[in-house]
XYZ file of C-alpha atoms in Angstrom:
502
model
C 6.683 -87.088 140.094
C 10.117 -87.280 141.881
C 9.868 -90.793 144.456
C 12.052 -90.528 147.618
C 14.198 -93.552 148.537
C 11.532 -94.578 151.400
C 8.678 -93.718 149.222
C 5.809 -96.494 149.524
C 5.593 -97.767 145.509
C 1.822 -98.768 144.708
C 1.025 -100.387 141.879
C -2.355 -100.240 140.300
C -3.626 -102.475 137.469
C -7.394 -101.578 136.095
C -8.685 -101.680 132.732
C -10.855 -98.459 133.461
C -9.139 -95.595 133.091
C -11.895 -93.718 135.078
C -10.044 -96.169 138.635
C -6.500 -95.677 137.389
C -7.068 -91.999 137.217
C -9.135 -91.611 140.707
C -6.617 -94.005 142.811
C -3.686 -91.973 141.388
C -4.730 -89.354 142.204
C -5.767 -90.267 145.626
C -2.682 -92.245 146.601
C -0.141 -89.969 145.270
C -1.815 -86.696 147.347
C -0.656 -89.297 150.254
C 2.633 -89.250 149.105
C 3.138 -92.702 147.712
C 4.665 -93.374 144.245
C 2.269 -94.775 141.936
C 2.612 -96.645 138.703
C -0.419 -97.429 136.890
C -0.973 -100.051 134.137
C -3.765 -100.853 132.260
C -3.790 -104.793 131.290
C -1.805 -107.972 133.107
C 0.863 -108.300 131.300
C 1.855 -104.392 131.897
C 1.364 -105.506 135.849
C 3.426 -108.951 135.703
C 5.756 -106.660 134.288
C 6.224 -104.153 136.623
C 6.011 -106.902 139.450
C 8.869 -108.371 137.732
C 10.874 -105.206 137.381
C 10.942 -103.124 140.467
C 9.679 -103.354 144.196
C 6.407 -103.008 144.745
C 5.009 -102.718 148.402
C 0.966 -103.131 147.525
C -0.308 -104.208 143.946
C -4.394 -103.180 143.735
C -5.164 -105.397 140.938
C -8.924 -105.751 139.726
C -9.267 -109.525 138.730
C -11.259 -109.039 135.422
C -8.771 -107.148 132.880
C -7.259 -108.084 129.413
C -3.878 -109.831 128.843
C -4.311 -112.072 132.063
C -6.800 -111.568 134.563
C -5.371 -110.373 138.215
C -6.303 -113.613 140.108
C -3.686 -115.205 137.892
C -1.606 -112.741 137.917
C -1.912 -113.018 141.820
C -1.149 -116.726 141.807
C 1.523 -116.188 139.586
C 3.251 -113.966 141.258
C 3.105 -114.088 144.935
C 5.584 -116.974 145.451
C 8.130 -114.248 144.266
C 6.953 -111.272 145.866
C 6.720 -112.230 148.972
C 6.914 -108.623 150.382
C 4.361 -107.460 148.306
C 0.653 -107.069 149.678
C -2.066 -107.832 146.979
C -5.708 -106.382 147.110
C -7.731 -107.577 144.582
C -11.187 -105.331 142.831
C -14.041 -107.426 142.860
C -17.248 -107.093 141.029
C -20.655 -108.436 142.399
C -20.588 -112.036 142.180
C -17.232 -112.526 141.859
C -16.452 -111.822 145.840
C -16.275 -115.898 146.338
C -13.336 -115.934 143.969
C -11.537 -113.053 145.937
C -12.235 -114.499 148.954
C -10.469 -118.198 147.918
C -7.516 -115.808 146.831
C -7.177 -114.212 150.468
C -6.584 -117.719 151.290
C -3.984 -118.177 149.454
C -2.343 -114.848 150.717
C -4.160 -111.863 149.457
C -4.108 -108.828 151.582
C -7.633 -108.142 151.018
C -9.980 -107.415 148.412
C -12.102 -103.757 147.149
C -15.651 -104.456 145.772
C -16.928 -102.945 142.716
C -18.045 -99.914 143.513
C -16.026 -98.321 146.316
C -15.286 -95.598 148.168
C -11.893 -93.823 147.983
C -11.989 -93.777 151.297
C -11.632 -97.346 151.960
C -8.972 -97.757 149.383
C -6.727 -95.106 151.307
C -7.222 -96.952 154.706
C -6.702 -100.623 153.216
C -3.604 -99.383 151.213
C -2.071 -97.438 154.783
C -2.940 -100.615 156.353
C -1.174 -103.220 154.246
C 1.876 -100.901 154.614
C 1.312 -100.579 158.064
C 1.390 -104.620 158.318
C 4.299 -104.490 155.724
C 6.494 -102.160 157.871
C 5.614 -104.166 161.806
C 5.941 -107.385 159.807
C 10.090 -105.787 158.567
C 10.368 -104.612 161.722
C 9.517 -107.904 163.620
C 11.257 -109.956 161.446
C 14.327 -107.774 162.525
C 14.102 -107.593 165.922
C 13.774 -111.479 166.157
C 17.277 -111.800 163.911
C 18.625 -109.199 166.583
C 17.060 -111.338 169.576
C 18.765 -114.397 167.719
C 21.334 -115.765 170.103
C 21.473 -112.629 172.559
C 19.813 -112.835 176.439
C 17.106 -110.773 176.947
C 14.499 -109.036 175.337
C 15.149 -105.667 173.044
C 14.327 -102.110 173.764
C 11.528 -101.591 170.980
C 10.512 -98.079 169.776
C 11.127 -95.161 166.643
C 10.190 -92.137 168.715
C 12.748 -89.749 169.268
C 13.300 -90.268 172.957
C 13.855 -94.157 172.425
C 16.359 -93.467 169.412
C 18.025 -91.047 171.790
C 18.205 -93.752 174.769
C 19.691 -95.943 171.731
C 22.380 -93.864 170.593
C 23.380 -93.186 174.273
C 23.350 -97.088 175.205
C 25.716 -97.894 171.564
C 27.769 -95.289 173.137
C 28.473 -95.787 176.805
C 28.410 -99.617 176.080
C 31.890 -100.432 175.261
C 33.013 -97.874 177.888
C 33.924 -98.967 181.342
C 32.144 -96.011 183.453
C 29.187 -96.434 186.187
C 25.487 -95.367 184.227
C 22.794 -94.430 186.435
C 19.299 -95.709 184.529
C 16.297 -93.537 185.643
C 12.884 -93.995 184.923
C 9.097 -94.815 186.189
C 8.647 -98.540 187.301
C 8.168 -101.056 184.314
C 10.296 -98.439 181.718
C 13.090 -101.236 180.804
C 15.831 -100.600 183.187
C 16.437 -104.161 183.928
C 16.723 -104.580 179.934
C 18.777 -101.497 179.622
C 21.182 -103.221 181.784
C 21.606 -105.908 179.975
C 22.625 -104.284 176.885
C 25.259 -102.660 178.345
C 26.715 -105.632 179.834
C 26.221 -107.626 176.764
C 27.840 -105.185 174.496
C 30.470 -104.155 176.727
C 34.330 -105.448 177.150
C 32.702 -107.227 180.244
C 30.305 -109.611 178.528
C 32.136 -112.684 179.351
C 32.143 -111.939 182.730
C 28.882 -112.255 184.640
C 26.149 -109.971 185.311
C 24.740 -110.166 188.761
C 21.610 -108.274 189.732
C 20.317 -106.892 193.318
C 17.744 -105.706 193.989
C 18.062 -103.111 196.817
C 14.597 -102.581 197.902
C 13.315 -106.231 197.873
C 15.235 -107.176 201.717
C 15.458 -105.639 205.042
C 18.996 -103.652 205.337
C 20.866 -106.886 207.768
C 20.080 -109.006 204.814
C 20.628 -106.837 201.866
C 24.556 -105.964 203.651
C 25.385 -109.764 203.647
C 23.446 -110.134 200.014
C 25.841 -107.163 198.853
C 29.162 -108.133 200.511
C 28.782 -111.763 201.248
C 29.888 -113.372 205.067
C 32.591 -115.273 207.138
C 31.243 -118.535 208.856
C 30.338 -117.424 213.032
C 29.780 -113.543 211.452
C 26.141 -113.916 212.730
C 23.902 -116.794 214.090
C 23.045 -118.815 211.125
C 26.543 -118.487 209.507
C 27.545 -122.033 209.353
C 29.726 -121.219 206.380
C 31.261 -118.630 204.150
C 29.471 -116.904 201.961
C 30.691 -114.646 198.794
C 28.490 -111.106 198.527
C 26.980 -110.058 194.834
C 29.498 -107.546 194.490
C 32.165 -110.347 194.900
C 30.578 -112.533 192.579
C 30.163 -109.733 189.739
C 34.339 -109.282 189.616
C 35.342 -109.084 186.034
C 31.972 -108.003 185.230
C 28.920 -105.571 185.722
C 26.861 -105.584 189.061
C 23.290 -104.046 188.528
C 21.935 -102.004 191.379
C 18.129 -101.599 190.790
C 16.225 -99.004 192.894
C 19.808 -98.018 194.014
C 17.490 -95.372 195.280
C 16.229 -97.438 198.671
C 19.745 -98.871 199.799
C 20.259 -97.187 203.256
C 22.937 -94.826 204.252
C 25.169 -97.160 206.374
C 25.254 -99.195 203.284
C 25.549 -96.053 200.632
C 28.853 -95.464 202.466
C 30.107 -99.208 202.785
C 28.983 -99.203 198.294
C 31.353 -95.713 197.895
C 34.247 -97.448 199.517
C 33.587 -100.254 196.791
C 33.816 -97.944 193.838
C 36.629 -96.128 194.989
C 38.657 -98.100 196.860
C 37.762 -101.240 194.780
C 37.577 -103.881 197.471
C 35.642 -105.389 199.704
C 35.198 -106.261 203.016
C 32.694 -109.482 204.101
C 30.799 -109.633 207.460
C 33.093 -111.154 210.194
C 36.297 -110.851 207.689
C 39.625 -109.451 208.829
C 41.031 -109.336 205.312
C 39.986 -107.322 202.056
C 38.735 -108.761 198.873
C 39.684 -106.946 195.739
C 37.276 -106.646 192.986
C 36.815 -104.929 189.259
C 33.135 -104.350 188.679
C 31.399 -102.010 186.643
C 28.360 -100.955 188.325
C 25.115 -99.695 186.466
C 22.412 -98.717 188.928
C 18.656 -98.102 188.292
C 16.142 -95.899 190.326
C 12.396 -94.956 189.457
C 13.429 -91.722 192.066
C 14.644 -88.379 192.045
C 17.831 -88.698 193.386
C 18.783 -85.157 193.234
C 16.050 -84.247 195.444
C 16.946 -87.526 197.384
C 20.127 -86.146 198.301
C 18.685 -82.297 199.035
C 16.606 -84.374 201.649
C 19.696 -85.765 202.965
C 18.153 -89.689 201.899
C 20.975 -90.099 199.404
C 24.814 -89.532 199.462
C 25.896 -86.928 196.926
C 29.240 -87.907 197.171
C 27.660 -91.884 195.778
C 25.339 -90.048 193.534
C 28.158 -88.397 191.557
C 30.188 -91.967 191.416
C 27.207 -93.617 190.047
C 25.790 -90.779 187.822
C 28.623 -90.544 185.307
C 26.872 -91.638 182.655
C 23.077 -90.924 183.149
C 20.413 -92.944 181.172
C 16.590 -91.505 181.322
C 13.986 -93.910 179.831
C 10.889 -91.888 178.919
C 7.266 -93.497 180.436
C 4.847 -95.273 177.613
C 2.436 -91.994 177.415
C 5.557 -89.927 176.198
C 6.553 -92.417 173.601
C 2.364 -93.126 172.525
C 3.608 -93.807 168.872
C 5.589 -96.810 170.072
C 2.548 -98.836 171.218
C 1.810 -100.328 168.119
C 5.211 -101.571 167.360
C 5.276 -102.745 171.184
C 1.964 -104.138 171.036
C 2.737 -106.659 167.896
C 5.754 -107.442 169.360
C 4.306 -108.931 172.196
C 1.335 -110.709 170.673
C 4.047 -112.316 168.266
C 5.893 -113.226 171.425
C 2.807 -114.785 173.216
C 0.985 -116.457 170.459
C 3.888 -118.212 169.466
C 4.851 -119.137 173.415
C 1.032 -120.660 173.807
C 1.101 -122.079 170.351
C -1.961 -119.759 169.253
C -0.232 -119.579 165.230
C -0.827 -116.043 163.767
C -3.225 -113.274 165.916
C -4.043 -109.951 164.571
C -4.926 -106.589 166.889
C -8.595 -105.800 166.147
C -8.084 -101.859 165.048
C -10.415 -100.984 167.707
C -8.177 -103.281 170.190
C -5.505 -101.155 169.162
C -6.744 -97.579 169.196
C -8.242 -98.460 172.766
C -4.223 -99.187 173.763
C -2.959 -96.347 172.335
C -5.855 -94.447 174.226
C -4.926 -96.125 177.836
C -2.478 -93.716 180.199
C -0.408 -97.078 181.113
C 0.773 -96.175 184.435
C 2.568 -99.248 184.274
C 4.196 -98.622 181.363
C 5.636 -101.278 179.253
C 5.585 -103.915 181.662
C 1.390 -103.195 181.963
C 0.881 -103.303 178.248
C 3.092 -106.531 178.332
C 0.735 -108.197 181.369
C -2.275 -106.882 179.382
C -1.207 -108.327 176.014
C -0.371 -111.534 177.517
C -3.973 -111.880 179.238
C -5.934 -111.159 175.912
C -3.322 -113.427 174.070
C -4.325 -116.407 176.412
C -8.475 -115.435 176.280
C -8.356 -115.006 172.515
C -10.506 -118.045 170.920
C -10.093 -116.742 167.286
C -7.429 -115.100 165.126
C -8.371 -111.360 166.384
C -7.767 -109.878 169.625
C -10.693 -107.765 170.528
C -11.992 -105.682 172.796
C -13.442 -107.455 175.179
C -10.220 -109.578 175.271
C -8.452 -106.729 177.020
C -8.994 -105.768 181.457
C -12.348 -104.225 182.096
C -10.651 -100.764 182.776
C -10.367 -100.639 178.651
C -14.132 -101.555 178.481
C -15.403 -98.374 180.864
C -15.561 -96.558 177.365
C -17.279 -99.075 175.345
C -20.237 -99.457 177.660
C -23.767 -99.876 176.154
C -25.059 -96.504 176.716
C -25.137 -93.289 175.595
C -21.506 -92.108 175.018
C -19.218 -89.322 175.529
C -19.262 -85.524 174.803
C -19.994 -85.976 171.229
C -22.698 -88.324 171.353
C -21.025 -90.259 168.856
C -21.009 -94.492 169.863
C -17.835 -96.604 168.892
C -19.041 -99.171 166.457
C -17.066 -102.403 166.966
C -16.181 -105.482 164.843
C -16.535 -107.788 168.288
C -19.221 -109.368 169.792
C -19.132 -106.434 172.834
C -22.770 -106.220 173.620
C -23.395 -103.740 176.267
C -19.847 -102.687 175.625
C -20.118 -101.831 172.435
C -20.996 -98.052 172.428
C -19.635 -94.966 174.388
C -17.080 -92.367 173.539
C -12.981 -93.437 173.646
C -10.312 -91.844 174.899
C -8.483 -91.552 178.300
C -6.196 -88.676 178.970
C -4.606 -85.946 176.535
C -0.769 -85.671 176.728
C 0.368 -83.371 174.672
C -1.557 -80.113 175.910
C 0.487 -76.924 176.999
C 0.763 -75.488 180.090
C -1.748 -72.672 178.137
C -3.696 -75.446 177.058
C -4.185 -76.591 180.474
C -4.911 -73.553 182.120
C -7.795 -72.821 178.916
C -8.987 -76.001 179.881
C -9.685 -74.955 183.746
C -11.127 -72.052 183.040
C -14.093 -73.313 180.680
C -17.313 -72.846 181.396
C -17.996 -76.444 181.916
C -15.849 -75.994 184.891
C -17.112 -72.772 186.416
C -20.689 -73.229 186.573
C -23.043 -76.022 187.550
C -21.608 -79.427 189.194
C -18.282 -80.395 188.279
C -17.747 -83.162 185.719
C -16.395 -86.726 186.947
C -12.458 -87.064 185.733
C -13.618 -89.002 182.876
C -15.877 -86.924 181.462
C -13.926 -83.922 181.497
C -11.085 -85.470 180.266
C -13.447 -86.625 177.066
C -14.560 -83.074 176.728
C -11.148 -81.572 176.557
C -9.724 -84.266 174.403
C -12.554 -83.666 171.784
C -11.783 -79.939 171.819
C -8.273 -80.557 171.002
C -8.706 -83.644 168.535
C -11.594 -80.866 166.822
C -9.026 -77.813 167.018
C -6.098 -80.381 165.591
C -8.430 -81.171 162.575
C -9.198 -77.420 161.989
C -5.900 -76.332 161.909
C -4.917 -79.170 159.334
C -7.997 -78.658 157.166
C -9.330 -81.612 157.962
C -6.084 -83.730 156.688
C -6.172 -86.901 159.109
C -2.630 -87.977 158.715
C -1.336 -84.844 159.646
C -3.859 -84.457 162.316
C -2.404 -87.940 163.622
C 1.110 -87.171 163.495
C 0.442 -83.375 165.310
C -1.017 -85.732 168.000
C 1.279 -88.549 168.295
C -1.469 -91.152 167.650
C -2.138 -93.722 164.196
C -4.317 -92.583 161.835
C -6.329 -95.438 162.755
C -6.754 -94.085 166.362
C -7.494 -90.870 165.496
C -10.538 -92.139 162.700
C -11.925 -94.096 165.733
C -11.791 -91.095 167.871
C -13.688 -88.853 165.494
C -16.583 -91.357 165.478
C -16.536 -92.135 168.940
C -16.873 -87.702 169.196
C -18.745 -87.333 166.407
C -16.255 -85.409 164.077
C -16.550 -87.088 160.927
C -17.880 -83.665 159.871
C -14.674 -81.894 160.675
C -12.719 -83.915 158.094
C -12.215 -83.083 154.583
């Protein structure tokens, strides 16, 4: 079997040739490259020899048993994750070797099943742990915090930022409240020819328009009652480097026109002055508005628009970019546990399919505020459920669940919580999808169904047509949805659709 460069290598070491032949078989139909071995020395071996991203390793085999071979080997392969086959009575000794750093441990006998999901997991825990470990050498030294996120819409935003960076023209940053503008805005400063110079930041709709003038363009002492002294403006202060503008979108006219005579005439004027100021900013401005239609109303300039939209930066919302909250969410319990001293904390899977289920009208900032809150009430090394706002818990309440009937079974201590059907809001239906969806039945005859409930009914449909159309292949039916395979298994027994799968 030909391995691709990015190809997860497994390794699996079992004296049975009955396991060596079922887990190859089952791993490599998920597309990882497997080498099989049958003793401990063949394992040490290939350990020694070539990368290996999880080693399966049953602990009673000829040559040298895989406990040993575990202790033996982990100081150098570091970046390997072990799971070790138990048989009954032996669990106490696998156990003692996950604390010495075993991913986990299989007992004797399993289900394939649970093989496949502990495997995608390690490499799951592998690939945030790379990923984490790059973004903090990144962070290293540099203000702010990093844009996270592989989806296509945040790789485009990255490519655009590496782009207009070292360039000296105006960027207009659009996108729903809590997207990243601010942090957008700081990577183009800090990688532009400006970053020595400073970076000053207004915001334009946080003061009344008399204060936001003289916050903007600064004052002569006597301009106004109050001015005992002089008084330098923010666009002043910014000269040799970038002034951010955030919601550029609620800065009044009489002020839009005073800003355009900035950018083109590239001076100033204070309150009560009689002389000009010269200045060379680069201006990046930020709005969560359409400022097309804002200037169609006659609420924006076009004339400013056009000077501040040469480059123009559009940060998708969270729901758009649903594959990202993982990655987003372990970032930010990294970054809390370590601020409140809390050592390593692990997402609950059930903590994390119920974030990838939320709508987060908030966006990043919300599922930063909501990490943070279950960071500081976590007592124990998981983050559960009930850790996270009560909004999460609506759908774990202790009675009889959703559409399918099916009740979420959780590794927390949820009581009442525990049961009822997941999900929140389905993103990635049609416009034909939609319009299917008002015309059911369910919606044309009897009393209507609350939000939720419909909602539920037509994200079961689609999660139930999804699996149909892949024959039942959950990683495909994942990726067609944009969620983890995780999510989607706790889904399909929150709905009841284990049956669907293969």
């Amino acid at each position: 079997m030909m391995s691709l460069p990015c190809q997860p290598h497994i390794l699996v070491a079992d004296d049975e040739a009955s396991i060596r032949r079922l887990l190859q078989t089952v791993l490599e139909a998920r597309g990882y490259r497997v080498t099989v071995v049958e003793d401990g020395l063949q394992a040490a071996a290939c350990l020694e020899r070539e990368k290996v991203d999880v080693a399966i390793l049953d602990i009673r085999m000829p040559g040298e048993n895989g406990l040993d071979l575990f202790r033996r080997m982990k100081p150098d392969c570091q970046e390997t994750a072990f799971i070790l086959i138990t048989a009954y009575g032996t669990v106490r000794t696998a156990i003692e070797a996950m604390k010495a750093g075993a991913f986990d441990y299989v007992t004797k006998p399993f289900l394939v099943d649970e093989v496949e999901v502990m495997v995608e997991r390690a490499l799951e825990v592998g690939r945030l742990t790379r990923e984490l470990d790059r973004l903090k050498r990144k962070v290293d030294g540099q203000p702010g915090e990093q844009l996270i996120g592989q989806s296509p819409a945040m790789q485009k935003v990255f490519k655009v930022v590496g782009r207009v960076a070292p360039a000296d023209a105006a960027v207009l940053i659009q996108g729903e409240s809590g997207t990243g503008k601010e942090i957008v805005a700081g990577l183009l400063h800090h990688y532009s020819l400006r970053r020595e110079g400073p970076l000053i930041k207004v915001n334009c709709a946080a003061l009344p328009e008399g204060l936001l003038e003289s916050e903007l363009f600064g004052y002569e002492r006597g301009a106004f009652t109050g001015a005992a002294r002089s008084k330098p403006g923010k666009l002043e202060m910014a000269h040799m480097g970038t002034v951010f503008l955030d919601e550029v979108g609620d800065l009044p006219l009489s002020l839009q026109a005073k800003l355009l005579r900035v950018l083109q005439e590239k001076e100033i004027d204070r309150l009560g002055g009689v002389r000009t100021i010269p200045v060379d900013i680069r201006v990046v401005a930020a709005t969560n508005r359409n400022l097309m239609e804002a200037v169609h109303s006659g609420q924006f300039r076009e004339d400013l628009f056009y000077r501040l939209n040469v480059v123009n930066i559009i940060l998708p919302p969270l729901r758009d970019r649903a594959g990202d909250i993982p990655l987003l969410a372990e970032f930010f319990v990294q970054k809390y546990a370590a601020r409140m001293n809390k050592g390593t904390l692990l997402l609950a899977p059930e903590t994390l399919a119920l974030l990838e289920s939320h709508h987060w009208p908030g966006n990043v900032r919300e599922l930063e505020n909501t990490i943070e809150r279950a960071v500081i009430l976590a007592s124990g090394p998981v983050i559960r459920p009930e850790h996270l706002p009560d909004e999460f818990l609506e759908y774990m309440e202790g009675r009889e669940g959703g559409p399918g009937g099916g009740r979420i079974r959780t590794s927390g201590t949820g009581g009442e919580r525990g049961n009822a059907a997941a999900g929140r809001t389905v993103h990635h239906t049609d416009e034909a999808a939609g319009r299917a969806a008002c015309d059911s039945p369910c919606f044309r005859e009897g009393p209507l169904p609350t939000l939720r409930q419909a909602i539920q009914q037509v994200e079961r449909q689609l999660i139930a047509e999804a699996l149909r159309r892949t024959g039942g292949n959950k990683s495909r039916t994942a990726r067609i949805l944009d969620i983890s395979r995780r999510a989607l298994q706790y889904k399909m027994e929150a709905y009841g659709l284990e049956k669907c799968s293969g």
